Amino acid sequence: MDSKILMIAGSFSFLAAALHVGVVIGGPSWYRFFGAGESMAKMAEQHSLKPTIITLGIAAVLFVWGCCAWSGAGFLPSMPFTKLALSAITAIYLLRGVVGLIAPFVTNHPQISQNTTAFWVWSSAICVVIGLFHLIGVVATWPAL
C-alpha cells in the first residue's frame, strides 16, 4: 500500500506533464482555458517559441518528477538521491500550492496578476493534493528509499 501512494503521486505528475504538452498542441485557446495568462496566449498566437519552450520545460520537469516518484515506489529502477529528490519535489508541490492559494489575495505583482484568481486557486489546490500524496508516500516508504 505504501508504494501505491507514490505510484499515484507519480501518476499525477505524469498527467500534469501530459496536460502541459496538450496546451502546446492545443495552442492559444488552451493557454487561455488553462489560465496561463493572456500574455502567453498572445505570444502563442504570434507563433513565438517562448510559451512553447516554457510549457514544454515545465512538462519535462513534471515528467522527471513522475519518474522519481515511480522509482521511489519501486516501479522504475532506483534513481540516485531518491530521498533528496522526493523530499524536494514534495516541498516544491506543497510550497507552490500554499503560496499560490495566498498570493493572488495579498499582492498585485505582475507575476501573480497575469493569471486569473481562478487559475491560482485551482492549480494551487491541485498542487497541494499532489504534494500531500507525495508527503504521505515518502513518509510511508522512507525506510525503503
Short mmCIF file of C-alpha atoms in Angstrom, two decimals:
data_model
loop_
_atom_site.label_atom_id
_atom_site.label_comp_id
_atom_site.label_asym_id
_atom_site.label_seq_id
_atom_site.Cartn_x
_atom_site.Cartn_y
_atom_site.Cartn_z
CA MET A 1 0.00 0.00 0.00
CA ASP A 2 2.81 2.42 0.85
CA SER A 3 4.32 2.31 -2.61
CA LYS A 4 0.87 2.70 -4.21
CA ILE A 5 0.62 6.22 -2.79
CA LEU A 6 3.89 7.15 -4.53
CA MET A 7 2.61 5.49 -7.71
CA ILE A 8 -0.47 7.73 -7.55
CA ALA A 9 1.70 10.79 -6.83
CA GLY A 10 3.88 9.99 -9.83
CA SER A 11 0.82 9.41 -12.00
CA PHE A 12 -0.42 12.90 -11.08
CA SER A 13 2.91 14.34 -12.21
CA PHE A 14 2.73 12.40 -15.49
CA LEU A 15 -0.82 13.63 -16.04
CA ALA A 16 0.23 17.22 -15.37
CA ALA A 17 3.13 16.80 -17.82
CA ALA A 18 0.76 15.44 -20.48
CA LEU A 19 -1.64 18.35 -19.94
CA HIS A 20 1.21 20.81 -20.44
CA VAL A 21 2.10 19.10 -23.73
CA GLY A 22 -1.60 19.25 -24.63
CA VAL A 23 -1.61 23.00 -24.02
CA VAL A 24 1.25 23.43 -26.50
CA ILE A 25 -0.57 21.30 -29.07
CA GLY A 26 -3.92 22.99 -28.36
CA GLY A 27 -2.48 26.44 -28.88
CA PRO A 28 -3.66 29.86 -27.70
CA SER A 29 -7.18 28.79 -26.74
CA TRP A 30 -5.73 26.09 -24.47
CA TYR A 31 -3.33 28.57 -22.88
CA ARG A 32 -6.37 30.72 -22.11
CA PHE A 33 -8.57 27.83 -20.92
CA PHE A 34 -5.92 26.54 -18.53
CA GLY A 35 -5.25 30.05 -17.22
CA ALA A 36 -1.69 30.52 -18.41
CA GLY A 37 -2.31 34.23 -18.87
CA GLU A 38 -3.25 36.42 -21.78
CA SER A 39 0.40 37.28 -22.49
CA MET A 40 1.26 33.61 -23.01
CA ALA A 41 -1.81 33.14 -25.23
CA LYS A 42 -0.92 36.20 -27.30
CA MET A 43 2.67 35.05 -27.72
CA ALA A 44 1.35 31.65 -28.86
CA GLU A 45 -0.92 33.44 -31.37
CA GLN A 46 2.12 35.27 -32.70
CA HIS A 47 3.94 31.92 -33.06
CA SER A 48 6.56 32.91 -30.52
CA LEU A 49 8.63 29.98 -29.26
CA LYS A 50 8.71 31.39 -25.71
CA PRO A 51 5.40 29.87 -24.47
CA THR A 52 6.24 26.55 -26.10
CA ILE A 53 9.70 26.42 -24.51
CA ILE A 54 8.37 27.42 -21.08
CA THR A 55 5.45 24.99 -21.19
CA LEU A 56 7.50 22.06 -22.52
CA GLY A 57 10.16 22.83 -19.91
CA ILE A 58 7.53 22.54 -17.19
CA ALA A 59 6.27 19.31 -18.78
CA ALA A 60 9.80 17.87 -18.78
CA VAL A 61 10.29 18.69 -15.10
CA LEU A 62 6.94 17.15 -14.22
CA PHE A 63 7.82 14.02 -16.22
CA VAL A 64 11.11 13.64 -14.31
CA TRP A 65 9.20 14.13 -11.04
CA GLY A 66 6.82 11.34 -12.07
CA CYS A 67 9.80 9.10 -12.77
CA CYS A 68 11.26 9.91 -9.35
CA ALA A 69 8.01 9.01 -7.59
CA TRP A 70 7.66 5.76 -9.55
CA SER A 71 11.29 4.96 -8.80
CA GLY A 72 10.64 5.53 -5.10
CA ALA A 73 7.63 3.24 -5.38
CA GLY A 74 9.85 0.54 -6.89
CA PHE A 75 8.06 0.59 -10.24
CA LEU A 76 11.06 2.06 -12.07
CA PRO A 77 14.74 1.32 -11.40
CA SER A 78 16.30 3.09 -8.45
CA MET A 79 17.42 6.62 -9.19
CA PRO A 80 20.26 8.44 -7.45
CA PHE A 81 19.40 10.68 -4.49
CA THR A 82 15.82 9.37 -4.35
CA LYS A 83 15.20 10.56 -0.78
CA LEU A 84 16.55 14.03 -1.52
CA ALA A 85 14.71 14.29 -4.84
CA LEU A 86 11.37 13.16 -3.44
CA SER A 87 11.74 15.42 -0.42
CA ALA A 88 12.45 18.40 -2.67
CA ILE A 89 9.59 17.53 -5.05
CA THR A 90 7.21 17.21 -2.12
CA ALA A 91 8.33 20.54 -0.69
CA ILE A 92 8.00 22.29 -4.05
CA TYR A 93 4.48 20.97 -4.66
CA LEU A 94 3.34 21.95 -1.16
CA LEU A 95 5.05 25.35 -1.22
CA ARG A 96 3.67 26.16 -4.69
CA GLY A 97 0.23 25.12 -3.53
CA VAL A 98 0.17 27.10 -0.30
CA VAL A 99 1.78 30.23 -1.75
CA GLY A 100 -0.49 30.08 -4.79
CA LEU A 101 -3.57 29.93 -2.59
CA ILE A 102 -2.49 33.07 -0.73
CA ALA A 103 -0.62 35.21 -3.29
CA PRO A 104 -3.50 36.39 -5.51
CA PHE A 105 -5.26 37.76 -2.45
CA VAL A 106 -2.32 39.67 -0.98
CA THR A 107 -0.33 41.04 -3.93
CA ASN A 108 -0.77 42.65 -7.33
CA HIS A 109 2.69 41.62 -8.53
CA PRO A 110 2.71 41.16 -12.32
CA GLN A 111 3.86 37.54 -11.99
CA ILE A 112 0.71 36.86 -9.99
CA SER A 113 -1.80 39.19 -11.62
CA GLN A 114 -1.05 37.93 -15.14
CA ASN A 115 -3.09 34.84 -14.25
CA THR A 116 -6.68 34.71 -13.07
CA THR A 117 -7.58 34.16 -9.44
CA ALA A 118 -9.40 31.00 -10.56
CA PHE A 119 -6.15 29.72 -12.10
CA TRP A 120 -4.28 30.32 -8.85
CA VAL A 121 -6.92 28.69 -6.68
CA TRP A 122 -7.43 25.61 -8.86
CA SER A 123 -3.81 24.99 -9.79
CA SER A 124 -2.69 25.60 -6.21
CA ALA A 125 -5.29 23.25 -4.77
CA ILE A 126 -4.13 20.60 -7.24
CA CYS A 127 -0.50 21.18 -6.18
CA VAL A 128 -1.44 20.78 -2.52
CA VAL A 129 -3.21 17.48 -3.26
CA ILE A 130 -0.28 16.16 -5.29
CA GLY A 131 2.13 17.37 -2.59
CA LEU A 132 0.15 15.57 0.10
CA PHE A 133 0.23 12.32 -1.90
CA HIS A 134 3.99 12.74 -2.18
CA LEU A 135 4.33 13.52 1.52
CA ILE A 136 2.28 10.51 2.61
CA GLY A 137 4.09 8.25 0.15
CA VAL A 138 7.56 9.50 1.09
CA VAL A 139 6.91 9.19 4.82
CA ALA A 140 5.47 5.69 4.38
CA THR A 141 8.31 4.41 2.20
CA TRP A 142 11.17 6.40 3.78
CA PRO A 143 13.00 3.37 5.24
CA ALA A 144 12.94 1.59 1.88
CA LEU A 145 14.07 4.56 -0.21
#
